[in-house]
Amino acid sequence: MAENEAEADRTPDGVHVGLDDGLVKEVEIALDEDDALLVAALCEPLHPADLADLLQLVPPDQRTRIIGALGEAFDVETFSYLDDVVREDLVRALGPDGASALIKELETDDALEILADLDDEEKAAILASLPLPERTALQRGLAYPDYSAGRLMQREVVAVPDYWVVGQTIDYLRAKADLPDDFYDIYIVDPRFVPVGSVPLSNILRSRRNTPMRELRMKELHTVPATMDQEEVAFLFRQYGLVSVPVVDEEDRLLGAVTIDDAVDVMHEEAEEDFLKLGGVQETDLYQTPVRTMVQRMPWLVVNLGTAIVASLVIAQFEGAIAQIVALAVLMPIVASMGGNAGTQTLTVTVRSLAVRELTTTNAWRMLGKEFLVSLMNGAIFIAIGFFLAVFWFDDLQLAAVFGVALLINLLAAGVAGIAIPLVIDRLGLDPAVSSGVFLTTVTDVVGFFAFLGLAGYFLF
Amino acid sequence: MAENEAEADRTPDGVHVGLDDGLVKEVEIALDEDDALLVAALCEPLHPADLADLLQLVPPDQRTRIIGALGEAFDVETFSYLDDVVREDLVRALGPDGASALIKELETDDALEILADLDDEEKAAILASLPLPERTALQRGLAYPDYSAGRLMQREVVAVPDYWVVGQTIDYLRAKADLPDDFYDIYIVDPRFVPVGSVPLSNILRSRRNTPMRELRMKELHTVPATMDQEEVAFLFRQYGLVSVPVVDEEDRLLGAVTIDDAVDVMHEEAEEDFLKLGGVQETDLYQTPVRTMVQRMPWLVVNLGTAIVASLVIAQFEGAIAQIVALAVLMPIVASMGGNAGTQTLTVTVRSLAVRELTTTNAWRMLGKEFLVSLMNGAIFIAIGFFLAVFWFDDLQLAAVFGVALLINLLAAGVAGIAIPLVIDRLGLDPAVSSGVFLTTVTDVVGFFAFLGLAGYFLF
């Protein structure tokens, strides 16, 4: 903590980069000693984002104790920074009354996120306990599809008619009571409330009072329909470097705005999802109970068992050959494993390129050709390495030749399958990140075992 | 294109979400027909980000032709949206004169990015051709470490003394000529030019002219040293929902600012890097030549060959057993593969949790215990499945029992290794995303083959 104090001395408001591990330990010790005052004193100065991290780091039963110790000093905004699983548990622990009190204090988009986690019954109970205006706003939000722009947006926006000048806009902002907490752009709307332009606040501040607002608008206006998928919305922010985007209804009228902080959260979630899927995990399960973690991971393992059995069936066809030359059993996992790894490399690049839209129908054939070339070069190298390895190990030229050729064949199959499988899955409208891996290893195992044992059966007997 | 025109009718400035595949094809046809006018007409309306995507999608030789067709209409900002590899090639194609002309037109941070890609010799040639002020600014930027806040920041910021009021600030902004293109916060500095507060533009616009600026500052000020790693900077933006952050020198004086668009680019790059590393790829190689792609992917394959050989050496110890019961050769890949997949699931969650700092010394032991429990439950299920599978297939109770127990042992080893390996690598200060996978599959292969063949050797003979 001494270091933190030194930092705090340097600038009046302190420098914080995330949560301090030492602090977490101090809180845990204070909890062990049941010293609620110390817990509160340690946690109160934390930013809600850091407090959320702290709650996630400690065991589940300590979470409610920390919130209890903080009492009135607990910032409800902390909830919007929590992982879904942890948040759901905590909301349940609060009970229906606590949950409605919480929802009332949060902004619409954060409240919606919490409600969306709950069962229909719990949702209905909480909604019923809210005053009419809040209830209506939330029900309208819940009517948009999950993961849509409508769910992400905040309803409070600043919109002005296009005949206004800068002075009028500034006077309006100074007088208006219910401005959004954070906003970066002012939207120009036509008489039907359709956005026709977006003006960054910096453009207003650098212009004289009599400048017409329409002169300050950006060259391009990006609007998103309320039903647009959040991944598309995030793509828009990243592609064009936006900080806010107006959300419109089916008749193009302004409904609200999505701001960059929400878009950043979506990017983070989507990146996490893609990463986990590549490793055969469906969602973040760090905070899940062991039983639920097991249940969620099981389907992938069962599918993998199936593909492993398919590969073993290929081996079973060549039992006779293996019984005579046991070296085949020793070398065959190498052929399969090399194919699997080379294929995974290609697959990884392909899945990522599809996700960020850098691989499309336009360049797919060219990239397939490239991967084939890469595999051919890899194959040429490993046919040599494999040959010498096998000669050195088993002192059998024919076996070594068969091993090298099998490696080449499997590397070629791996390269082509690594790009073709995700492309086909993507074309079918499915998510290539989820299932490509299973198909790929099935291909590389089956081709690997079949090529090696088949060639051995043909040439060595 | 008809669809695009319909969109453009709806709102004056059109709605664009990324690049249209049809347009890419039209451009390619126009290039085939050598119709430079049509190419220019098709590409000119594109946002620089979309033009960059277009340049990446077409074959390398067509890129310079498109830029040539656009001539004066080519927006140099396009360069800042290009993938490193493509950008480097294009800058080389421009020659030293073209490159310095380009650098002169770009903002400091974009120019720095391009210079950083080049060799020292090319860098020196371009710098020498620039006028002194630009050269000095770029040299100062290049003095910061690669991937640091100093490289990311723009030097142009708006800073005001803390005794100013809103009216003074607005008048100053209206009079100041060299304001940054985009800014979202105004920094309050003390007489030594040390930032002491940050005021969002929205707070200025909603306040009366006589409001003191210091009253409008955010509760917390986050500053970053120029040497801070860009990944840390991006973490700060995401954790606290920032839109800009002041960059300071060793004496805490304001040097510049990093804005959210740059932070988003970093988040995107880091997510990409983590994803690719998990699949055994060192960097995006979509736009690399086949030879360079092969060279970059080769080390991983060689390492994998090494680990595969280690696993095969284990098998070789049991050649006698396999020669007598060939079913062992048929079943052994299943044991290894199940361990590999279960371990990869755990590894993926662990690597991700470490990257986003949700797994720390504080909760590591608890999470290790959880993964052990999950593996135990998985093992209990697969010992049963494995037993019945082997009985059904080979009609041998003893073999089936050995197979089931080996599955259980390997799943336990996989679960523990999946979390312990990346934790240890992380503790050693290395990147767990890169090397964990190799160690993990070595463990699951060796344990899998050894447990299955070893138990078989002990109990079946």
mmCIF file with all atom_site columns, N, CA and C in Angstrom, chain A residues 21 50 53 57 174 181 206-207 221 239-240 272 280 285 287 293 297-298 304 312 330 341 345 352 358 361 366 370-371 378, chain B residues 14 21 50 53 57 174 181 206-207 221 239-240 272 280 285 287 293 297-298 304 312 330 341 345 352 358 361 366 370-371 378:
data_model
loop_
_atom_site.group_PDB
_atom_site.id
_atom_site.type_symbol
_atom_site.label_atom_id
_atom_site.label_alt_id
_atom_site.label_comp_id
_atom_site.label_asym_id
_atom_site.label_entity_id
_atom_site.label_seq_id
_atom_site.pdbx_PDB_ins_code
_atom_site.Cartn_x
_atom_site.Cartn_y
_atom_site.Cartn_z
_atom_site.occupancy
_atom_site.B_iso_or_equiv
_atom_site.pdbx_formal_charge
_atom_site.auth_seq_id
_atom_site.auth_comp_id
_atom_site.auth_asym_id
_atom_site.auth_atom_id
_atom_site.pdbx_PDB_model_num
ATOM 1   N N  . ASP A 1 21  ? -3.121  -6.785  -5.996  1.00 0.00 ? 21  ASP A N  1
ATOM 2   C CA . ASP A 1 21  ? -3.225  -8.114  -5.394  1.00 0.00 ? 21  ASP A CA 1
ATOM 3   C C  . ASP A 1 21  ? -3.093  -8.067  -3.878  1.00 0.00 ? 21  ASP A C  1
ATOM 4   N N  . ASP A 1 50  ? -12.961 -1.907  -10.278 1.00 0.00 ? 50  ASP A N  1
ATOM 5   C CA . ASP A 1 50  ? -11.997 -2.646  -9.460  1.00 0.00 ? 50  ASP A CA 1
ATOM 6   C C  . ASP A 1 50  ? -12.699 -3.415  -8.345  1.00 0.00 ? 50  ASP A C  1
ATOM 7   N N  . ASP A 1 53  ? -13.911 -6.530  -9.802  1.00 0.00 ? 53  ASP A N  1
ATOM 8   C CA . ASP A 1 53  ? -12.828 -7.513  -9.915  1.00 0.00 ? 53  ASP A CA 1
ATOM 9   C C  . ASP A 1 53  ? -12.541 -8.169  -8.566  1.00 0.00 ? 53  ASP A C  1
ATOM 10  N N  . LEU A 1 57  ? -12.704 -12.139 -7.433  1.00 0.00 ? 57  LEU A N  1
ATOM 11  C CA . LEU A 1 57  ? -11.508 -12.869 -7.005  1.00 0.00 ? 57  LEU A CA 1
ATOM 12  C C  . LEU A 1 57  ? -11.728 -13.643 -5.703  1.00 0.00 ? 57  LEU A C  1
ATOM 13  N N  . ARG A 1 174 ? -27.260 24.006  -21.659 1.00 0.00 ? 174 ARG A N  1
ATOM 14  C CA . ARG A 1 174 ? -27.117 24.566  -20.315 1.00 0.00 ? 174 ARG A CA 1
ATOM 15  C C  . ARG A 1 174 ? -28.436 24.527  -19.564 1.00 0.00 ? 174 ARG A C  1
ATOM 16  N N  . ASP A 1 181 ? -25.422 11.067  -18.948 1.00 0.00 ? 181 ASP A N  1
ATOM 17  C CA . ASP A 1 181 ? -24.186 11.236  -18.174 1.00 0.00 ? 181 ASP A CA 1
ATOM 18  C C  . ASP A 1 181 ? -22.998 11.503  -19.087 1.00 0.00 ? 181 ASP A C  1
ATOM 19  N N  . ARG A 1 206 ? -15.228 24.489  -30.862 1.00 0.00 ? 206 ARG A N  1
ATOM 20  C CA . ARG A 1 206 ? -14.246 25.298  -31.587 1.00 0.00 ? 206 ARG A CA 1
ATOM 21  C C  . ARG A 1 206 ? -14.920 26.304  -32.526 1.00 0.00 ? 206 ARG A C  1
ATOM 22  N N  . SER A 1 207 ? -16.262 26.334  -32.543 1.00 0.00 ? 207 SER A N  1
ATOM 23  C CA . SER A 1 207 ? -16.954 27.197  -33.507 1.00 0.00 ? 207 SER A CA 1
ATOM 24  C C  . SER A 1 207 ? -17.659 28.359  -32.824 1.00 0.00 ? 207 SER A C  1
ATOM 25  N N  . LEU A 1 221 ? -22.670 9.838   -41.887 1.00 0.00 ? 221 LEU A N  1
ATOM 26  C CA . LEU A 1 221 ? -23.470 9.485   -40.722 1.00 0.00 ? 221 LEU A CA 1
ATOM 27  C C  . LEU A 1 221 ? -23.695 7.981   -40.728 1.00 0.00 ? 221 LEU A C  1
ATOM 28  N N  . GLN A 1 239 ? -14.367 -0.229  -37.267 1.00 0.00 ? 239 GLN A N  1
ATOM 29  C CA . GLN A 1 239 ? -14.033 0.057   -38.656 1.00 0.00 ? 239 GLN A CA 1
ATOM 30  C C  . GLN A 1 239 ? -13.886 1.563   -38.889 1.00 0.00 ? 239 GLN A C  1
ATOM 31  N N  . TYR A 1 240 ? -14.811 2.354   -38.342 1.00 0.00 ? 240 TYR A N  1
ATOM 32  C CA . TYR A 1 240 ? -14.813 3.783   -38.643 1.00 0.00 ? 240 TYR A CA 1
ATOM 33  C C  . TYR A 1 240 ? -14.349 4.663   -37.484 1.00 0.00 ? 240 TYR A C  1
ATOM 34  N N  . GLU A 1 272 ? -13.449 -12.825 -26.493 1.00 0.00 ? 272 GLU A N  1
ATOM 35  C CA . GLU A 1 272 ? -13.384 -13.894 -25.511 1.00 0.00 ? 272 GLU A CA 1
ATOM 36  C C  . GLU A 1 272 ? -14.081 -15.154 -26.020 1.00 0.00 ? 272 GLU A C  1
ATOM 37  N N  . GLY A 1 280 ? -12.505 -25.240 -27.489 1.00 0.00 ? 280 GLY A N  1
ATOM 38  C CA . GLY A 1 280 ? -13.544 -26.210 -27.170 1.00 0.00 ? 280 GLY A CA 1
ATOM 39  C C  . GLY A 1 280 ? -14.315 -25.894 -25.899 1.00 0.00 ? 280 GLY A C  1
ATOM 40  N N  . ASP A 1 285 ? -16.243 -20.087 -17.959 1.00 0.00 ? 285 ASP A N  1
ATOM 41  C CA . ASP A 1 285 ? -16.784 -20.870 -16.864 1.00 0.00 ? 285 ASP A CA 1
ATOM 42  C C  . ASP A 1 285 ? -15.935 -20.737 -15.612 1.00 0.00 ? 285 ASP A C  1
ATOM 43  N N  . TYR A 1 287 ? -16.193 -18.754 -13.221 1.00 0.00 ? 287 TYR A N  1
ATOM 44  C CA . TYR A 1 287 ? -16.982 -18.522 -12.006 1.00 0.00 ? 287 TYR A CA 1
ATOM 45  C C  . TYR A 1 287 ? -18.134 -19.510 -11.852 1.00 0.00 ? 287 TYR A C  1
ATOM 46  N N  . THR A 1 293 ? -19.653 -26.450 -14.837 1.00 0.00 ? 293 THR A N  1
ATOM 47  C CA . THR A 1 293 ? -18.493 -26.424 -15.728 1.00 0.00 ? 293 THR A CA 1
ATOM 48  C C  . THR A 1 293 ? -18.375 -27.754 -16.460 1.00 0.00 ? 293 THR A C  1
ATOM 49  N N  . ARG A 1 297 ? -18.757 -28.499 -20.505 1.00 0.00 ? 297 ARG A N  1
ATOM 50  C CA . ARG A 1 297 ? -17.623 -28.951 -21.309 1.00 0.00 ? 297 ARG A CA 1
ATOM 51  C C  . ARG A 1 297 ? -17.824 -30.350 -21.876 1.00 0.00 ? 297 ARG A C  1
ATOM 52  N N  . MET A 1 298 ? -18.773 -31.098 -21.273 1.00 0.00 ? 298 MET A N  1
ATOM 53  C CA . MET A 1 298 ? -18.954 -32.502 -21.623 1.00 0.00 ? 298 MET A CA 1
ATOM 54  C C  . MET A 1 298 ? -19.267 -32.743 -23.118 1.00 0.00 ? 298 MET A C  1
ATOM 55  N N  . ASN A 1 304 ? -15.564 -35.468 -29.232 1.00 0.00 ? 304 ASN A N  1
ATOM 56  C CA . ASN A 1 304 ? -14.179 -35.840 -29.471 1.00 0.00 ? 304 ASN A CA 1
ATOM 57  C C  . ASN A 1 304 ? -13.967 -37.342 -29.329 1.00 0.00 ? 304 ASN A C  1
ATOM 58  N N  . SER A 1 312 ? -9.716  -44.677 -34.522 1.00 0.00 ? 312 SER A N  1
ATOM 59  C CA . SER A 1 312 ? -9.301  -46.014 -34.060 1.00 0.00 ? 312 SER A CA 1
ATOM 60  C C  . SER A 1 312 ? -9.826  -47.113 -34.967 1.00 0.00 ? 312 SER A C  1
ATOM 61  N N  . VAL A 1 330 ? 4.301   -47.384 -33.150 1.00 0.00 ? 330 VAL A N  1
ATOM 62  C CA . VAL A 1 330 ? 5.128   -46.355 -32.510 1.00 0.00 ? 330 VAL A CA 1
ATOM 63  C C  . VAL A 1 330 ? 5.105   -45.063 -33.320 1.00 0.00 ? 330 VAL A C  1
ATOM 64  N N  . ASN A 1 341 ? -1.535  -30.575 -35.925 1.00 0.00 ? 341 ASN A N  1
ATOM 65  C CA . ASN A 1 341 ? -0.972  -29.269 -35.583 1.00 0.00 ? 341 ASN A CA 1
ATOM 66  C C  . ASN A 1 341 ? -0.870  -28.334 -36.772 1.00 0.00 ? 341 ASN A C  1
ATOM 67  N N  . GLN A 1 345 ? -2.997  -24.729 -37.277 1.00 0.00 ? 345 GLN A N  1
ATOM 68  C CA . GLN A 1 345 ? -2.429  -23.423 -37.622 1.00 0.00 ? 345 GLN A CA 1
ATOM 69  C C  . GLN A 1 345 ? -3.246  -22.768 -38.738 1.00 0.00 ? 345 GLN A C  1
ATOM 70  N N  . ARG A 1 352 ? -10.030 -16.808 -37.743 1.00 0.00 ? 352 ARG A N  1
ATOM 71  C CA . ARG A 1 352 ? -9.849  -15.409 -37.367 1.00 0.00 ? 352 ARG A CA 1
ATOM 72  C C  . ARG A 1 352 ? -10.140 -14.476 -38.552 1.00 0.00 ? 352 ARG A C  1
ATOM 73  N N  . GLU A 1 358 ? -11.776 -10.555 -43.203 1.00 0.00 ? 358 GLU A N  1
ATOM 74  C CA . GLU A 1 358 ? -10.672 -10.348 -44.134 1.00 0.00 ? 358 GLU A CA 1
ATOM 75  C C  . GLU A 1 358 ? -10.579 -11.507 -45.118 1.00 0.00 ? 358 GLU A C  1
ATOM 76  N N  . THR A 1 361 ? -15.546 -14.313 -50.138 1.00 0.00 ? 361 THR A N  1
ATOM 77  C CA . THR A 1 361 ? -15.602 -15.049 -51.405 1.00 0.00 ? 361 THR A CA 1
ATOM 78  C C  . THR A 1 361 ? -14.559 -14.539 -52.385 1.00 0.00 ? 361 THR A C  1
ATOM 79  N N  . ARG A 1 366 ? -7.786  -17.808 -53.708 1.00 0.00 ? 366 ARG A N  1
ATOM 80  C CA . ARG A 1 366 ? -6.373  -17.454 -53.695 1.00 0.00 ? 366 ARG A CA 1
ATOM 81  C C  . ARG A 1 366 ? -5.718  -17.941 -52.398 1.00 0.00 ? 366 ARG A C  1
ATOM 82  N N  . LYS A 1 370 ? -2.755  -20.638 -51.608 1.00 0.00 ? 370 LYS A N  1
ATOM 83  C CA . LYS A 1 370 ? -1.584  -20.315 -50.803 1.00 0.00 ? 370 LYS A CA 1
ATOM 84  C C  . LYS A 1 370 ? -1.345  -21.376 -49.730 1.00 0.00 ? 370 LYS A C  1
ATOM 85  N N  . GLU A 1 371 ? -2.431  -21.777 -49.032 1.00 0.00 ? 371 GLU A N  1
ATOM 86  C CA . GLU A 1 371 ? -2.276  -22.773 -47.975 1.00 0.00 ? 371 GLU A CA 1
ATOM 87  C C  . GLU A 1 371 ? -1.788  -24.105 -48.540 1.00 0.00 ? 371 GLU A C  1
ATOM 88  N N  . ASN A 1 378 ? 5.967   -27.369 -46.408 1.00 0.00 ? 378 ASN A N  1
ATOM 89  C CA . ASN A 1 378 ? 6.098   -28.065 -45.129 1.00 0.00 ? 378 ASN A CA 1
ATOM 90  C C  . ASN A 1 378 ? 6.315   -29.549 -45.362 1.00 0.00 ? 378 ASN A C  1
ATOM 91  N N  . GLY B 1 14  ? -25.910 8.307   -46.394 1.00 0.00 ? 14  GLY B N  1
ATOM 92  C CA . GLY B 1 14  ? -25.772 6.876   -46.654 1.00 0.00 ? 14  GLY B CA 1
ATOM 93  C C  . GLY B 1 14  ? -25.475 6.084   -45.397 1.00 0.00 ? 14  GLY B C  1
ATOM 94  N N  . ASP B 1 21  ? -19.090 -7.015  -50.930 1.00 0.00 ? 21  ASP B N  1
ATOM 95  C CA . ASP B 1 21  ? -18.389 -8.006  -51.746 1.00 0.00 ? 21  ASP B CA 1
ATOM 96  C C  . ASP B 1 21  ? -18.599 -7.781  -53.237 1.00 0.00 ? 21  ASP B C  1
ATOM 97  N N  . ASP B 1 50  ? -12.643 1.235   -45.499 1.00 0.00 ? 50  ASP B N  1
ATOM 98  C CA . ASP B 1 50  ? -13.171 0.268   -46.461 1.00 0.00 ? 50  ASP B CA 1
ATOM 99  C C  . ASP B 1 50  ? -12.234 0.126   -47.656 1.00 0.00 ? 50  ASP B C  1
ATOM 100 N N  . ASP B 1 53  ? -9.613  -2.215  -46.679 1.00 0.00 ? 53  ASP B N  1
ATOM 101 C CA . ASP B 1 53  ? -10.084 -3.603  -46.772 1.00 0.00 ? 53  ASP B CA 1
ATOM 102 C C  . ASP B 1 53  ? -10.068 -4.085  -48.220 1.00 0.00 ? 53  ASP B C  1
ATOM 103 N N  . LEU B 1 57  ? -8.082  -7.245  -49.955 1.00 0.00 ? 57  LEU B N  1
ATOM 104 C CA . LEU B 1 57  ? -8.793  -8.379  -50.544 1.00 0.00 ? 57  LEU B CA 1
ATOM 105 C C  . LEU B 1 57  ? -8.298  -8.731  -51.941 1.00 0.00 ? 57  LEU B C  1
ATOM 106 N N  . ARG B 1 174 ? -12.110 28.604  -29.457 1.00 0.00 ? 174 ARG B N  1
ATOM 107 C CA . ARG B 1 174 ? -12.569 29.244  -30.698 1.00 0.00 ? 174 ARG B CA 1
ATOM 108 C C  . ARG B 1 174 ? -11.421 29.966  -31.383 1.00 0.00 ? 174 ARG B C  1
ATOM 109 N N  . ASP B 1 181 ? -7.621  17.034  -34.316 1.00 0.00 ? 181 ASP B N  1
ATOM 110 C CA . ASP B 1 181 ? -8.822  16.710  -35.095 1.00 0.00 ? 181 ASP B CA 1
ATOM 111 C C  . ASP B 1 181 ? -9.953  16.221  -34.203 1.00 0.00 ? 181 ASP B C  1
ATOM 112 N N  . ARG B 1 206 ? -22.504 21.730  -20.852 1.00 0.00 ? 206 ARG B N  1
ATOM 113 C CA . ARG B 1 206 ? -23.718 21.840  -20.049 1.00 0.00 ? 206 ARG B CA 1
ATOM 114 C C  . ARG B 1 206 ? -23.583 22.879  -18.935 1.00 0.00 ? 206 ARG B C  1
ATOM 115 N N  . SER B 1 207 ? -22.405 23.529  -18.837 1.00 0.00 ? 207 SER B N  1
ATOM 116 C CA . SER B 1 207 ? -22.188 24.447  -17.710 1.00 0.00 ? 207 SER B CA 1
ATOM 117 C C  . SER B 1 207 ? -22.156 25.903  -18.162 1.00 0.00 ? 207 SER B C  1
ATOM 118 N N  . LEU B 1 221 ? -8.497  10.876  -12.026 1.00 0.00 ? 221 LEU B N  1
ATOM 119 C CA . LEU B 1 221 ? -7.665  11.148  -13.195 1.00 0.00 ? 221 LEU B CA 1
ATOM 120 C C  . LEU B 1 221 ? -6.739  9.958   -13.419 1.00 0.00 ? 221 LEU B C  1
ATOM 121 N N  . GLN B 1 239 ? -11.123 -1.012  -18.564 1.00 0.00 ? 239 GLN B N  1
ATOM 122 C CA . GLN B 1 239 ? -11.493 -1.154  -17.156 1.00 0.00 ? 239 GLN B CA 1
ATOM 123 C C  . GLN B 1 239 ? -12.331 0.038   -16.691 1.00 0.00 ? 239 GLN B C  1
ATOM 124 N N  . TYR B 1 240 ? -11.922 1.251   -17.073 1.00 0.00 ? 240 TYR B N  1
ATOM 125 C CA . TYR B 1 240 ? -12.591 2.434   -16.532 1.00 0.00 ? 240 TYR B CA 1
ATOM 126 C C  . TYR B 1 240 ? -13.459 3.155   -17.556 1.00 0.00 ? 240 TYR B C  1
ATOM 127 N N  . GLU B 1 272 ? -6.313  -10.564 -31.271 1.00 0.00 ? 272 GLU B N  1
ATOM 128 C CA . GLU B 1 272 ? -5.906  -11.352 -32.420 1.00 0.00 ? 272 GLU B CA 1
ATOM 129 C C  . GLU B 1 272 ? -4.668  -12.184 -32.093 1.00 0.00 ? 272 GLU B C  1
ATOM 130 N N  . GLY B 1 280 ? -1.156  -21.881 -32.331 1.00 0.00 ? 280 GLY B N  1
ATOM 131 C CA . GLY B 1 280 ? 0.207   -22.162 -32.760 1.00 0.00 ? 280 GLY B CA 1
ATOM 132 C C  . GLY B 1 280 ? 0.680   -21.312 -33.924 1.00 0.00 ? 280 GLY B C  1
ATOM 133 N N  . ASP B 1 285 ? -0.752  -14.087 -40.744 1.00 0.00 ? 285 ASP B N  1
ATOM 134 C CA . ASP B 1 285 ? 0.050   -14.324 -41.936 1.00 0.00 ? 285 ASP B CA 1
ATOM 135 C C  . ASP B 1 285 ? -0.817  -14.411 -43.184 1.00 0.00 ? 285 ASP B C  1
ATOM 136 N N  . TYR B 1 287 ? -1.641  -12.186 -45.203 1.00 0.00 ? 287 TYR B N  1
ATOM 137 C CA . TYR B 1 287 ? -1.114  -11.421 -46.333 1.00 0.00 ? 287 TYR B CA 1
ATOM 138 C C  . TYR B 1 287 ? 0.360   -11.692 -46.590 1.00 0.00 ? 287 TYR B C  1
ATOM 139 N N  . THR B 1 293 ? 5.165   -17.406 -44.708 1.00 0.00 ? 293 THR B N  1
ATOM 140 C CA . THR B 1 293 ? 4.181   -18.099 -43.874 1.00 0.00 ? 293 THR B CA 1
ATOM 141 C C  . THR B 1 293 ? 4.755   -19.414 -43.379 1.00 0.00 ? 293 THR B C  1
ATOM 142 N N  . ARG B 1 297 ? 5.599   -20.531 -39.490 1.00 0.00 ? 297 ARG B N  1
ATOM 143 C CA . ARG B 1 297 ? 4.861   -21.613 -38.818 1.00 0.00 ? 297 ARG B CA 1
ATOM 144 C C  . ARG B 1 297 ? 5.750   -22.808 -38.484 1.00 0.00 ? 297 ARG B C  1
ATOM 145 N N  . MET B 1 298 ? 6.900   -22.890 -39.154 1.00 0.00 ? 298 MET B N  1
ATOM 146 C CA . MET B 1 298 ? 7.753   -24.062 -39.027 1.00 0.00 ? 298 MET B CA 1
ATOM 147 C C  . MET B 1 298 ? 8.216   -24.356 -37.587 1.00 0.00 ? 298 MET B C  1
ATOM 148 N N  . ASN B 1 304 ? 6.549   -29.476 -32.164 1.00 0.00 ? 304 ASN B N  1
ATOM 149 C CA . ASN B 1 304 ? 5.531   -30.507 -32.046 1.00 0.00 ? 304 ASN B CA 1
ATOM 150 C C  . ASN B 1 304 ? 6.068   -31.877 -32.440 1.00 0.00 ? 304 ASN B C  1
ATOM 151 N N  . SER B 1 312 ? 6.107   -41.091 -28.667 1.00 0.00 ? 312 SER B N  1
ATOM 152 C CA . SER B 1 312 ? 6.368   -42.351 -29.357 1.00 0.00 ? 312 SER B CA 1
ATOM 153 C C  . SER B 1 312 ? 7.402   -43.202 -28.620 1.00 0.00 ? 312 SER B C  1
ATOM 154 N N  . VAL B 1 330 ? -4.903  -49.959 -31.052 1.00 0.00 ? 330 VAL B N  1
ATOM 155 C CA . VAL B 1 330 ? -6.150  -49.373 -31.556 1.00 0.00 ? 330 VAL B CA 1
ATOM 156 C C  . VAL B 1 330 ? -6.725  -48.380 -30.540 1.00 0.00 ? 330 VAL B C  1
ATOM 157 N N  . ASN B 1 341 ? -7.805  -33.104 -25.353 1.00 0.00 ? 341 ASN B N  1
ATOM 158 C CA . ASN B 1 341 ? -8.947  -32.193 -25.506 1.00 0.00 ? 341 ASN B CA 1
ATOM 159 C C  . ASN B 1 341 ? -9.437  -31.626 -24.185 1.00 0.00 ? 341 ASN B C  1
ATOM 160 N N  . GLN B 1 345 ? -9.278  -27.598 -22.992 1.00 0.00 ? 345 GLN B N  1
ATOM 161 C CA . GLN B 1 345 ? -10.396 -26.800 -22.467 1.00 0.00 ? 345 GLN B CA 1
ATOM 162 C C  . GLN B 1 345 ? -9.958  -26.015 -21.235 1.00 0.00 ? 345 GLN B C  1
ATOM 163 N N  . ARG B 1 352 ? -6.928  -17.449 -20.951 1.00 0.00 ? 352 ARG B N  1
ATOM 164 C CA . ARG B 1 352 ? -7.780  -16.275 -21.108 1.00 0.00 ? 352 ARG B CA 1
ATOM 165 C C  . ARG B 1 352 ? -7.916  -15.519 -19.783 1.00 0.00 ? 352 ARG B C  1
ATOM 166 N N  . GLU B 1 358 ? -8.194  -12.105 -14.478 1.00 0.00 ? 358 GLU B N  1
ATOM 167 C CA . GLU B 1 358 ? -9.218  -12.619 -13.576 1.00 0.00 ? 358 GLU B CA 1
ATOM 168 C C  . GLU B 1 358 ? -8.698  -13.817 -12.803 1.00 0.00 ? 358 GLU B C  1
ATOM 169 N N  . THR B 1 361 ? -2.774  -14.672 -8.097  1.00 0.00 ? 361 THR B N  1
ATOM 170 C CA . THR B 1 361 ? -2.314  -15.486 -6.981  1.00 0.00 ? 361 THR B CA 1
ATOM 171 C C  . THR B 1 361 ? -3.434  -15.707 -5.961  1.00 0.00 ? 361 THR B C  1
ATOM 172 N N  . ARG B 1 366 ? -7.739  -21.997 -5.464  1.00 0.00 ? 366 ARG B N  1
ATOM 173 C CA . ARG B 1 366 ? -9.153  -22.368 -5.488  1.00 0.00 ? 366 ARG B CA 1
ATOM 174 C C  . ARG B 1 366 ? -9.546  -22.887 -6.875  1.00 0.00 ? 366 ARG B C  1
ATOM 175 N N  . LYS B 1 370 ? -10.872 -26.520 -8.217  1.00 0.00 ? 370 LYS B N  1
ATOM 176 C CA . LYS B 1 370 ? -12.097 -26.664 -9.003  1.00 0.00 ? 370 LYS B CA 1
ATOM 177 C C  . LYS B 1 370 ? -11.836 -27.520 -10.252 1.00 0.00 ? 370 LYS B C  1
ATOM 178 N N  . GLU B 1 371 ? -10.720 -27.227 -10.951 1.00 0.00 ? 371 GLU B N  1
ATOM 179 C CA . GLU B 1 371 ? -10.424 -27.986 -12.169 1.00 0.00 ? 371 GLU B CA 1
ATOM 180 C C  . GLU B 1 371 ? -10.176 -29.458 -11.846 1.00 0.00 ? 371 GLU B C  1
ATOM 181 N N  . ASN B 1 378 ? -15.482 -35.675 -14.802 1.00 0.00 ? 378 ASN B N  1
ATOM 182 C CA . ASN B 1 378 ? -15.305 -36.118 -16.186 1.00 0.00 ? 378 ASN B CA 1
ATOM 183 C C  . ASN B 1 378 ? -14.774 -37.539 -16.213 1.00 0.00 ? 378 ASN B C  1
#
